[in-house]
């Protein structure tokens, strides 16, 4: 079975309309129809029920689509990878991001990347707290903007995309909620939220220490938050305190039941590009250059 036949079948299975399939693939209706007839004759089974008003997959067609689609996607990705390894910037690049501001950076960089490298494609995916390195290691993204520090031995850390002061997140009515700023020693006796277990411990401890600089204890909650929305919602109950990037919080997460207070002696919250070292290629290098150019222009 030829790759073009796979593409035509899968597109028709998605569109269920010969005209839209032809338009999407920039081919004629006749070629779509002839290709499907050839496939059905070769396989000895009807793949579509066709009338003058509708097109629908048969049971055999649905099974064929479900079995064929992952194989076709694998072929596309293999072709993209070998073309990228040749040194030309071409094919599909899958990019992950964490947070609202990094999303704006990624989308702006993707637009410029496509303009500078015609024929390329960029898929953008959100990476939640519980994803961390999972999407990268599974090949669902090629390059990802994520929270520093990064100590994975098989990962290359690229340019820093954003840096902002760490802010305390506390429920309105909390003893610190009305303060203009706090220091880590002010948090003694409080209970930090606990992020998803997929977040490396060294990252959690870097931003949310278990002891203050003077050695006093800051507890850690047993309840884990797998997304930032869960974090904010849990903090709003008054059970725990949290933390996050000041720029992100004030621009995108402002709500009437929580307060954001700068922690003046905490490390800044920084995000950077990262990718698997042995997967580095011309696409990733070109995208990193563009991100470095674009990131400073995004407020």
PDB file of C-alpha atoms in Angstrom:
ATOM      1  CA  UNK A   1       0.000   0.000   0.000  1.00  0.00           C
ATOM      2  CA  UNK A   2       1.457   3.346  -1.033  1.00  0.00           C
ATOM      3  CA  UNK A   3       1.759   6.290   1.346  1.00  0.00           C
ATOM      4  CA  UNK A   4      -0.496   8.408  -0.886  1.00  0.00           C
ATOM      5  CA  UNK A   5      -3.222   5.774  -0.734  1.00  0.00           C
ATOM      6  CA  UNK A   6      -3.008   5.785   3.052  1.00  0.00           C
ATOM      7  CA  UNK A   7      -3.279   9.570   3.111  1.00  0.00           C
ATOM      8  CA  UNK A   8      -6.332   9.634   0.843  1.00  0.00           C
ATOM      9  CA  UNK A   9      -8.123   6.876   2.768  1.00  0.00           C
ATOM     10  CA  UNK A  10      -7.444   8.425   6.189  1.00  0.00           C
ATOM     11  CA  UNK A  11      -8.434  11.904   5.037  1.00  0.00           C
ATOM     12  CA  UNK A  12     -11.720  10.627   3.591  1.00  0.00           C
ATOM     13  CA  UNK A  13     -12.308   8.664   6.812  1.00  0.00           C
ATOM     14  CA  UNK A  14     -11.924  11.957   8.681  1.00  0.00           C
ATOM     15  CA  UNK A  15     -13.909  14.222   6.334  1.00  0.00           C
ATOM     16  CA  UNK A  16     -16.529  11.702   5.123  1.00  0.00           C
ATOM     17  CA  UNK A  17     -16.910  13.900   2.042  1.00  0.00           C
ATOM     18  CA  UNK A  18     -15.186  13.386  -1.316  1.00  0.00           C
ATOM     19  CA  UNK A  19     -15.115  17.091  -2.226  1.00  0.00           C
ATOM     20  CA  UNK A  20     -13.606  18.223   1.096  1.00  0.00           C
ATOM     21  CA  UNK A  21     -11.054  15.422   0.925  1.00  0.00           C
ATOM     22  CA  UNK A  22      -9.999  16.493  -2.553  1.00  0.00           C
ATOM     23  CA  UNK A  23      -9.750  20.144  -1.483  1.00  0.00           C
ATOM     24  CA  UNK A  24      -7.724  19.278   1.616  1.00  0.00           C
ATOM     25  CA  UNK A  25      -5.238  17.196  -0.367  1.00  0.00           C
ATOM     26  CA  UNK A  26      -5.253  19.487  -3.429  1.00  0.00           C
ATOM     27  CA  UNK A  27      -6.244  16.663  -5.780  1.00  0.00           C
ATOM     28  CA  UNK A  28      -9.281  15.896  -7.919  1.00  0.00           C
ATOM     29  CA  UNK A  29     -12.492  14.232  -6.744  1.00  0.00           C
ATOM     30  CA  UNK A  30     -11.927  11.601  -9.398  1.00  0.00           C
ATOM     31  CA  UNK A  31      -8.547  10.638  -7.932  1.00  0.00           C
ATOM     32  CA  UNK A  32     -10.087  10.250  -4.456  1.00  0.00           C
ATOM     33  CA  UNK A  33     -12.858   8.061  -5.818  1.00  0.00           C
ATOM     34  CA  UNK A  34     -10.518   5.949  -7.953  1.00  0.00           C
ATOM     35  CA  UNK A  35      -8.064   5.420  -5.093  1.00  0.00           C
ATOM     36  CA  UNK A  36     -10.803   4.198  -2.737  1.00  0.00           C
ATOM     37  CA  UNK A  37     -12.221   1.859  -5.385  1.00  0.00           C
ATOM     38  CA  UNK A  38      -8.728   0.444  -5.996  1.00  0.00           C
ATOM     39  CA  UNK A  39      -8.200  -0.145  -2.279  1.00  0.00           C
ATOM     40  CA  UNK A  40     -11.570  -1.818  -1.845  1.00  0.00           C
ATOM     41  CA  UNK A  41     -10.925  -4.066  -4.837  1.00  0.00           C
ATOM     42  CA  UNK A  42      -7.456  -4.978  -3.525  1.00  0.00           C
ATOM     43  CA  UNK A  43      -8.727  -5.677   0.007  1.00  0.00           C
ATOM     44  CA  UNK A  44     -11.903  -7.419  -1.130  1.00  0.00           C
ATOM     45  CA  UNK A  45     -14.118  -5.437   1.245  1.00  0.00           C
ATOM     46  CA  UNK A  46     -16.164  -2.217   1.171  1.00  0.00           C
ATOM     47  CA  UNK A  47     -14.564   0.533   3.272  1.00  0.00           C
ATOM     48  CA  UNK A  48     -17.298   3.156   2.827  1.00  0.00           C
ATOM     49  CA  UNK A  49     -21.065   3.193   2.397  1.00  0.00           C
ATOM     50  CA  UNK A  50     -21.777   5.839  -0.242  1.00  0.00           C
ATOM     51  CA  UNK A  51     -25.071   7.400  -1.265  1.00  0.00           C
ATOM     52  CA  UNK A  52     -25.886  10.656  -3.044  1.00  0.00           C
ATOM     53  CA  UNK A  53     -26.305  12.347   0.350  1.00  0.00           C
ATOM     54  CA  UNK A  54     -23.778  10.825   2.703  1.00  0.00           C
ATOM     55  CA  UNK A  55     -20.519   8.934   3.089  1.00  0.00           C
ATOM     56  CA  UNK A  56     -19.981   6.650   6.084  1.00  0.00           C
ATOM     57  CA  UNK A  57     -17.355   4.149   7.119  1.00  0.00           C
ATOM     58  CA  UNK A  58     -18.350   0.511   7.142  1.00  0.00           C
ATOM     59  CA  UNK A  59     -17.387  -1.656  10.118  1.00  0.00           C
ATOM     60  CA  UNK A  60     -14.409  -2.894   8.085  1.00  0.00           C
ATOM     61  CA  UNK A  61     -13.528   0.710   7.207  1.00  0.00           C
ATOM     62  CA  UNK A  62     -13.545   1.760  10.860  1.00  0.00           C
ATOM     63  CA  UNK A  63     -11.289  -1.139  11.804  1.00  0.00           C
ATOM     64  CA  UNK A  64      -8.941  -0.370   8.916  1.00  0.00           C
ATOM     65  CA  UNK A  65      -8.781   3.322   9.915  1.00  0.00           C
ATOM     66  CA  UNK A  66      -8.022   2.493  13.561  1.00  0.00           C
ATOM     67  CA  UNK A  67      -5.268   0.042  12.598  1.00  0.00           C
ATOM     68  CA  UNK A  68      -3.768   2.147   9.813  1.00  0.00           C
ATOM     69  CA  UNK A  69      -3.690   5.595  11.411  1.00  0.00           C
ATOM     70  CA  UNK A  70      -0.882   4.970  13.955  1.00  0.00           C
ATOM     71  CA  UNK A  71       1.190   3.227  11.280  1.00  0.00           C
ATOM     72  CA  UNK A  72       0.760   6.143   8.876  1.00  0.00           C
ATOM     73  CA  UNK A  73       1.661   8.676  11.579  1.00  0.00           C
ATOM     74  CA  UNK A  74       4.777   6.638  12.341  1.00  0.00           C
ATOM     75  CA  UNK A  75       5.800   6.733   8.673  1.00  0.00           C
ATOM     76  CA  UNK A  76       5.270  10.515   8.547  1.00  0.00           C
ATOM     77  CA  UNK A  77       7.375  11.032  11.660  1.00  0.00           C
ATOM     78  CA  UNK A  78      10.145   8.765  10.346  1.00  0.00           C
ATOM     79  CA  UNK A  79      10.275  10.742   7.103  1.00  0.00           C
ATOM     80  CA  UNK A  80      10.303  14.038   9.028  1.00  0.00           C
ATOM     81  CA  UNK A  81      13.146  12.840  11.258  1.00  0.00           C
ATOM     82  CA  UNK A  82      15.383  11.645   8.444  1.00  0.00           C
ATOM     83  CA  UNK A  83      14.799  14.871   6.507  1.00  0.00           C
ATOM     84  CA  UNK A  84      15.577  16.925   9.604  1.00  0.00           C
ATOM     85  CA  UNK A  85      18.775  14.958  10.214  1.00  0.00           C
ATOM     86  CA  UNK A  86      19.958  15.899   6.725  1.00  0.00           C
ATOM     87  CA  UNK A  87      20.579  19.453   7.943  1.00  0.00           C
ATOM     88  CA  UNK A  88      17.619  21.033   6.176  1.00  0.00           C
ATOM     89  CA  UNK A  89      14.963  22.675   8.339  1.00  0.00           C
ATOM     90  CA  UNK A  90      11.877  20.815   7.201  1.00  0.00           C
ATOM     91  CA  UNK A  91       9.103  18.538   8.404  1.00  0.00           C
ATOM     92  CA  UNK A  92       7.090  18.573  11.619  1.00  0.00           C
ATOM     93  CA  UNK A  93       8.321  20.076  14.914  1.00  0.00           C
ATOM     94  CA  UNK A  94       6.326  19.307  18.079  1.00  0.00           C
ATOM     95  CA  UNK A  95       6.698  21.915  20.820  1.00  0.00           C
ATOM     96  CA  UNK A  96       5.517  21.758  24.430  1.00  0.00           C
ATOM     97  CA  UNK A  97       4.981  24.661  26.823  1.00  0.00           C
ATOM     98  CA  UNK A  98       4.142  25.281  30.486  1.00  0.00           C
ATOM     99  CA  UNK A  99       2.190  28.383  31.453  1.00  0.00           C
ATOM    100  CA  UNK A 100       0.384  31.217  29.697  1.00  0.00           C
ATOM    101  CA  UNK A 101       3.337  33.469  28.931  1.00  0.00           C
ATOM    102  CA  UNK A 102       5.422  30.638  27.502  1.00  0.00           C
ATOM    103  CA  UNK A 103       2.426  29.726  25.343  1.00  0.00           C
ATOM    104  CA  UNK A 104       2.530  33.221  23.837  1.00  0.00           C
ATOM    105  CA  UNK A 105       6.264  32.861  23.226  1.00  0.00           C
ATOM    106  CA  UNK A 106       5.807  29.465  21.568  1.00  0.00           C
ATOM    107  CA  UNK A 107       3.003  30.623  19.272  1.00  0.00           C
ATOM    108  CA  UNK A 108       4.885  33.761  18.224  1.00  0.00           C
ATOM    109  CA  UNK A 109       8.060  31.736  17.614  1.00  0.00           C
ATOM    110  CA  UNK A 110       6.123  29.081  15.674  1.00  0.00           C
ATOM    111  CA  UNK A 111       4.661  31.676  13.341  1.00  0.00           C
ATOM    112  CA  UNK A 112       8.094  33.128  12.611  1.00  0.00           C
ATOM    113  CA  UNK A 113       9.605  29.641  12.265  1.00  0.00           C
ATOM    114  CA  UNK A 114       7.050  28.683   9.598  1.00  0.00           C
ATOM    115  CA  UNK A 115       7.592  31.976   7.772  1.00  0.00           C
ATOM    116  CA  UNK A 116      11.357  31.506   7.646  1.00  0.00           C
ATOM    117  CA  UNK A 117      11.196  27.821   6.760  1.00  0.00           C
ATOM    118  CA  UNK A 118       8.353  27.317   4.254  1.00  0.00           C
ATOM    119  CA  UNK A 119       6.923  23.836   4.165  1.00  0.00           C
ATOM    120  CA  UNK A 120       7.571  23.181   7.856  1.00  0.00           C
ATOM    121  CA  UNK A 121       4.824  22.378  10.345  1.00  0.00           C
ATOM    122  CA  UNK A 122       4.634  23.106  14.072  1.00  0.00           C
ATOM    123  CA  UNK A 123       2.316  21.345  16.521  1.00  0.00           C
ATOM    124  CA  UNK A 124       2.012  23.029  19.929  1.00  0.00           C
ATOM    125  CA  UNK A 125       1.036  21.092  23.064  1.00  0.00           C
ATOM    126  CA  UNK A 126       0.443  22.216  26.650  1.00  0.00           C
ATOM    127  CA  UNK A 127       2.567  20.411  29.243  1.00  0.00           C
ATOM    128  CA  UNK A 128       0.897  20.120  32.647  1.00  0.00           C
ATOM    129  CA  UNK A 129       2.634  19.714  36.016  1.00  0.00           C
ATOM    130  CA  UNK A 130       2.033  15.972  35.871  1.00  0.00           C
ATOM    131  CA  UNK A 131       3.542  15.647  32.389  1.00  0.00           C
ATOM    132  CA  UNK A 132       6.988  17.075  33.098  1.00  0.00           C
ATOM    133  CA  UNK A 133       9.365  14.960  30.953  1.00  0.00           C
ATOM    134  CA  UNK A 134       6.754  12.357  29.944  1.00  0.00           C
ATOM    135  CA  UNK A 135       5.718  13.899  26.613  1.00  0.00           C
ATOM    136  CA  UNK A 136       9.355  14.563  25.708  1.00  0.00           C
ATOM    137  CA  UNK A 137      10.481  11.019  26.454  1.00  0.00           C
ATOM    138  CA  UNK A 138       7.495   9.500  24.667  1.00  0.00           C
ATOM    139  CA  UNK A 139       8.224  11.525  21.536  1.00  0.00           C
ATOM    140  CA  UNK A 140       4.991  13.516  21.749  1.00  0.00           C
ATOM    141  CA  UNK A 141       7.063  16.720  21.782  1.00  0.00           C
ATOM    142  CA  UNK A 142      10.524  17.338  20.299  1.00  0.00           C
ATOM    143  CA  UNK A 143      11.380  20.410  22.366  1.00  0.00           C
ATOM    144  CA  UNK A 144       9.742  21.743  25.496  1.00  0.00           C
ATOM    145  CA  UNK A 145       9.717  24.900  27.615  1.00  0.00           C
ATOM    146  CA  UNK A 146       9.836  23.828  31.232  1.00  0.00           C
ATOM    147  CA  UNK A 147      10.711  24.973  34.720  1.00  0.00           C
ATOM    148  CA  UNK A 148      14.343  25.260  35.805  1.00  0.00           C
ATOM    149  CA  UNK A 149      16.442  23.742  37.280  1.00  0.00           C
ATOM    150  CA  UNK A 150      16.879  20.774  34.923  1.00  0.00           C
ATOM    151  CA  UNK A 151      19.411  18.092  35.880  1.00  0.00           C
ATOM    152  CA  UNK A 152      18.479  15.209  33.574  1.00  0.00           C
ATOM    153  CA  UNK A 153      21.742  13.773  32.181  1.00  0.00           C
ATOM    154  CA  UNK A 154      20.236  13.010  28.769  1.00  0.00           C
ATOM    155  CA  UNK A 155      18.671  16.457  28.321  1.00  0.00           C
ATOM    156  CA  UNK A 156      20.152  19.605  26.793  1.00  0.00           C
ATOM    157  CA  UNK A 157      19.035  22.891  28.340  1.00  0.00           C
ATOM    158  CA  UNK A 158      18.592  25.703  25.839  1.00  0.00           C
ATOM    159  CA  UNK A 159      17.943  29.425  26.174  1.00  0.00           C
ATOM    160  CA  UNK A 160      15.987  30.820  29.115  1.00  0.00           C
ATOM    161  CA  UNK A 161      12.563  31.935  27.940  1.00  0.00           C
ATOM    162  CA  UNK A 162      11.247  33.756  31.011  1.00  0.00           C
ATOM    163  CA  UNK A 163      12.326  34.809  34.503  1.00  0.00           C
ATOM    164  CA  UNK A 164      10.104  36.360  37.158  1.00  0.00           C
ATOM    165  CA  UNK A 165      10.062  36.752  40.959  1.00  0.00           C
ATOM    166  CA  UNK A 166       8.574  33.915  43.004  1.00  0.00           C
ATOM    167  CA  UNK A 167       5.333  34.989  44.684  1.00  0.00           C
ATOM    168  CA  UNK A 168       3.573  33.403  47.619  1.00  0.00           C
ATOM    169  CA  UNK A 169      -0.015  32.343  46.921  1.00  0.00           C
ATOM    170  CA  UNK A 170      -2.214  32.538  50.016  1.00  0.00           C
ATOM    171  CA  UNK A 171      -5.938  32.535  50.664  1.00  0.00           C
ATOM    172  CA  UNK A 172      -7.550  35.892  51.346  1.00  0.00           C
ATOM    173  CA  UNK A 173      -7.732  36.129  55.130  1.00  0.00           C
ATOM    174  CA  UNK A 174      -4.421  34.290  55.611  1.00  0.00           C
ATOM    175  CA  UNK A 175      -2.115  35.982  58.136  1.00  0.00           C
ATOM    176  CA  UNK A 176       0.301  36.971  55.331  1.00  0.00           C
ATOM    177  CA  UNK A 177      -2.234  37.879  52.650  1.00  0.00           C
ATOM    178  CA  UNK A 178      -2.134  41.626  53.334  1.00  0.00           C
ATOM    179  CA  UNK A 179       1.649  41.917  53.403  1.00  0.00           C
ATOM    180  CA  UNK A 180       3.417  43.842  50.635  1.00  0.00           C
ATOM    181  CA  UNK A 181       6.220  41.238  50.659  1.00  0.00           C
ATOM    182  CA  UNK A 182       7.486  38.326  52.735  1.00  0.00           C
ATOM    183  CA  UNK A 183      10.724  36.429  53.299  1.00  0.00           C
ATOM    184  CA  UNK A 184      11.075  32.659  53.606  1.00  0.00           C
ATOM    185  CA  UNK A 185      11.361  32.850  57.404  1.00  0.00           C
ATOM    186  CA  UNK A 186       7.844  34.304  57.471  1.00  0.00           C
ATOM    187  CA  UNK A 187       6.585  30.932  56.187  1.00  0.00           C
ATOM    188  CA  UNK A 188       7.701  28.938  59.237  1.00  0.00           C
ATOM    189  CA  UNK A 189       4.912  26.673  60.451  1.00  0.00           C
ATOM    190  CA  UNK A 190       2.980  26.924  57.192  1.00  0.00           C
ATOM    191  CA  UNK A 191       2.194  24.013  54.838  1.00  0.00           C
ATOM    192  CA  UNK A 192       3.306  24.111  51.197  1.00  0.00           C
ATOM    193  CA  UNK A 193       1.141  22.496  48.535  1.00  0.00           C
ATOM    194  CA  UNK A 194       2.575  19.307  47.015  1.00  0.00           C
ATOM    195  CA  UNK A 195       2.868  19.163  43.228  1.00  0.00           C
ATOM    196  CA  UNK A 196       2.407  16.028  41.149  1.00  0.00           C
ATOM    197  CA  UNK A 197       4.858  13.243  41.988  1.00  0.00           C
ATOM    198  CA  UNK A 198       6.236  13.502  38.447  1.00  0.00           C
ATOM    199  CA  UNK A 199       7.856  16.847  39.301  1.00  0.00           C
ATOM    200  CA  UNK A 200      11.449  16.053  40.348  1.00  0.00           C
ATOM    201  CA  UNK A 201      12.090  16.512  44.081  1.00  0.00           C
ATOM    202  CA  UNK A 202      15.053  18.792  43.419  1.00  0.00           C
ATOM    203  CA  UNK A 203      12.776  21.198  41.536  1.00  0.00           C
ATOM    204  CA  UNK A 204      10.165  21.214  44.321  1.00  0.00           C
ATOM    205  CA  UNK A 205      12.774  21.745  47.055  1.00  0.00           C
ATOM    206  CA  UNK A 206      14.477  24.516  45.062  1.00  0.00           C
ATOM    207  CA  UNK A 207      11.374  26.712  45.068  1.00  0.00           C
ATOM    208  CA  UNK A 208       9.482  25.357  48.080  1.00  0.00           C
ATOM    209  CA  UNK A 209      12.030  24.467  50.784  1.00  0.00           C
ATOM    210  CA  UNK A 210      11.122  22.365  53.806  1.00  0.00           C
ATOM    211  CA  UNK A 211      13.110  24.670  56.091  1.00  0.00           C
ATOM    212  CA  UNK A 212      13.521  28.417  56.288  1.00  0.00           C
ATOM    213  CA  UNK A 213      17.011  29.990  56.144  1.00  0.00           C
ATOM    214  CA  UNK A 214      17.020  30.053  59.951  1.00  0.00           C
ATOM    215  CA  UNK A 215      16.217  26.326  60.097  1.00  0.00           C
ATOM    216  CA  UNK A 216      12.520  26.449  60.976  1.00  0.00           C
ATOM    217  CA  UNK A 217      10.143  23.891  59.428  1.00  0.00           C
ATOM    218  CA  UNK A 218       7.762  24.478  56.535  1.00  0.00           C
ATOM    219  CA  UNK A 219       5.512  21.434  56.170  1.00  0.00           C
ATOM    220  CA  UNK A 220       4.470  19.801  52.900  1.00  0.00           C
ATOM    221  CA  UNK A 221       0.860  18.752  52.233  1.00  0.00           C
ATOM    222  CA  UNK A 222      -0.002  15.104  51.548  1.00  0.00           C
ATOM    223  CA  UNK A 223      -2.567  16.174  48.942  1.00  0.00           C
ATOM    224  CA  UNK A 224      -1.003  16.573  45.518  1.00  0.00           C
ATOM    225  CA  UNK A 225      -1.951  19.112  42.845  1.00  0.00           C
ATOM    226  CA  UNK A 226      -1.549  17.849  39.288  1.00  0.00           C
ATOM    227  CA  UNK A 227      -2.335  21.139  37.533  1.00  0.00           C
ATOM    228  CA  UNK A 228      -1.881  24.809  38.366  1.00  0.00           C
ATOM    229  CA  UNK A 229      -5.647  25.288  38.530  1.00  0.00           C
ATOM    230  CA  UNK A 230      -5.792  22.583  41.201  1.00  0.00           C
ATOM    231  CA  UNK A 231      -3.013  24.404  43.078  1.00  0.00           C
ATOM    232  CA  UNK A 232      -4.862  27.742  43.093  1.00  0.00           C
ATOM    233  CA  UNK A 233      -8.148  26.098  44.060  1.00  0.00           C
ATOM    234  CA  UNK A 234      -6.552  24.193  46.941  1.00  0.00           C
ATOM    235  CA  UNK A 235      -4.781  27.306  48.231  1.00  0.00           C
ATOM    236  CA  UNK A 236      -8.088  29.203  48.158  1.00  0.00           C
ATOM    237  CA  UNK A 237      -9.494  26.774  50.748  1.00  0.00           C
ATOM    238  CA  UNK A 238      -6.880  27.977  53.236  1.00  0.00           C
ATOM    239  CA  UNK A 239      -5.405  24.491  53.736  1.00  0.00           C
ATOM    240  CA  UNK A 240      -2.015  25.213  52.135  1.00  0.00           C
ATOM    241  CA  UNK A 241       0.148  27.956  50.680  1.00  0.00           C
ATOM    242  CA  UNK A 242       1.589  27.874  47.164  1.00  0.00           C
ATOM    243  CA  UNK A 243       3.965  29.717  44.906  1.00  0.00           C
ATOM    244  CA  UNK A 244       4.343  30.759  41.313  1.00  0.00           C
ATOM    245  CA  UNK A 245       5.757  33.224  38.817  1.00  0.00           C
ATOM    246  CA  UNK A 246       4.703  36.764  39.672  1.00  0.00           C
ATOM    247  CA  UNK A 247       4.134  37.704  36.039  1.00  0.00           C
ATOM    248  CA  UNK A 248       1.981  34.651  35.364  1.00  0.00           C
ATOM    249  CA  UNK A 249      -0.068  35.023  38.546  1.00  0.00           C
ATOM    250  CA  UNK A 250      -0.995  38.677  38.176  1.00  0.00           C
ATOM    251  CA  UNK A 251      -1.709  38.477  34.443  1.00  0.00           C
ATOM    252  CA  UNK A 252      -3.525  35.162  34.187  1.00  0.00           C
ATOM    253  CA  UNK A 253      -4.599  33.805  37.591  1.00  0.00           C
ATOM    254  CA  UNK A 254      -5.952  36.815  39.502  1.00  0.00           C
ATOM    255  CA  UNK A 255      -8.992  35.871  41.608  1.00  0.00           C
ATOM    256  CA  UNK A 256     -10.852  37.402  44.524  1.00  0.00           C
ATOM    257  CA  UNK A 257     -10.158  34.575  46.995  1.00  0.00           C
ATOM    258  CA  UNK A 258      -6.338  34.437  46.786  1.00  0.00           C
ATOM    259  CA  UNK A 259      -3.500  36.920  47.203  1.00  0.00           C
ATOM    260  CA  UNK A 260      -0.055  37.031  45.574  1.00  0.00           C
ATOM    261  CA  UNK A 261       2.834  38.330  47.661  1.00  0.00           C
ATOM    262  CA  UNK A 262       6.492  38.614  46.516  1.00  0.00           C
ATOM    263  CA  UNK A 263       8.984  36.418  48.424  1.00  0.00           C
ATOM    264  CA  UNK A 264      12.009  38.679  48.353  1.00  0.00           C
ATOM    265  CA  UNK A 265      14.702  36.101  49.252  1.00  0.00           C
ATOM    266  CA  UNK A 266      13.397  33.225  47.081  1.00  0.00           C
ATOM    267  CA  UNK A 267      14.980  32.183  43.771  1.00  0.00           C
ATOM    268  CA  UNK A 268      13.451  33.608  40.610  1.00  0.00           C
ATOM    269  CA  UNK A 269      11.075  31.383  38.634  1.00  0.00           C
ATOM    270  CA  UNK A 270      12.748  30.587  35.313  1.00  0.00           C
ATOM    271  CA  UNK A 271      11.671  28.556  32.296  1.00  0.00           C
ATOM    272  CA  UNK A 272      13.962  27.309  29.528  1.00  0.00           C
ATOM    273  CA  UNK A 273      13.874  25.190  26.409  1.00  0.00           C
ATOM    274  CA  UNK A 274      14.969  21.590  26.757  1.00  0.00           C
ATOM    275  CA  UNK A 275      15.247  18.581  24.460  1.00  0.00           C
ATOM    276  CA  UNK A 276      16.710  15.075  24.462  1.00  0.00           C
ATOM    277  CA  UNK A 277      20.381  15.497  23.595  1.00  0.00           C
ATOM    278  CA  UNK A 278      20.537  12.625  21.114  1.00  0.00           C
ATOM    279  CA  UNK A 279      17.456  13.984  19.287  1.00  0.00           C
ATOM    280  CA  UNK A 280      18.938  17.410  18.559  1.00  0.00           C
ATOM    281  CA  UNK A 281      18.702  18.386  14.901  1.00  0.00           C
ATOM    282  CA  UNK A 282      18.436  21.390  12.598  1.00  0.00           C
ATOM    283  CA  UNK A 283      14.749  21.939  13.409  1.00  0.00           C
ATOM    284  CA  UNK A 284      15.390  22.264  17.133  1.00  0.00           C
ATOM    285  CA  UNK A 285      18.409  24.518  16.640  1.00  0.00           C
ATOM    286  CA  UNK A 286      16.464  26.805  14.293  1.00  0.00           C
ATOM    287  CA  UNK A 287      13.512  26.987  16.684  1.00  0.00           C
ATOM    288  CA  UNK A 288      15.773  27.807  19.646  1.00  0.00           C
ATOM    289  CA  UNK A 289      17.333  30.690  17.738  1.00  0.00           C
ATOM    290  CA  UNK A 290      13.904  32.103  16.984  1.00  0.00           C
ATOM    291  CA  UNK A 291      12.693  31.685  20.581  1.00  0.00           C
ATOM    292  CA  UNK A 292      15.756  33.613  21.804  1.00  0.00           C
ATOM    293  CA  UNK A 293      14.813  36.371  19.387  1.00  0.00           C
ATOM    294  CA  UNK A 294      11.097  36.424  20.175  1.00  0.00           C
ATOM    295  CA  UNK A 295      10.977  35.850  23.959  1.00  0.00           C
ATOM    296  CA  UNK A 296      12.240  39.325  25.005  1.00  0.00           C
ATOM    297  CA  UNK A 297       9.475  40.968  22.960  1.00  0.00           C
ATOM    298  CA  UNK A 298       6.616  39.157  24.742  1.00  0.00           C
ATOM    299  CA  UNK A 299       5.358  41.070  27.835  1.00  0.00           C
TER     300      UNK A 299
END
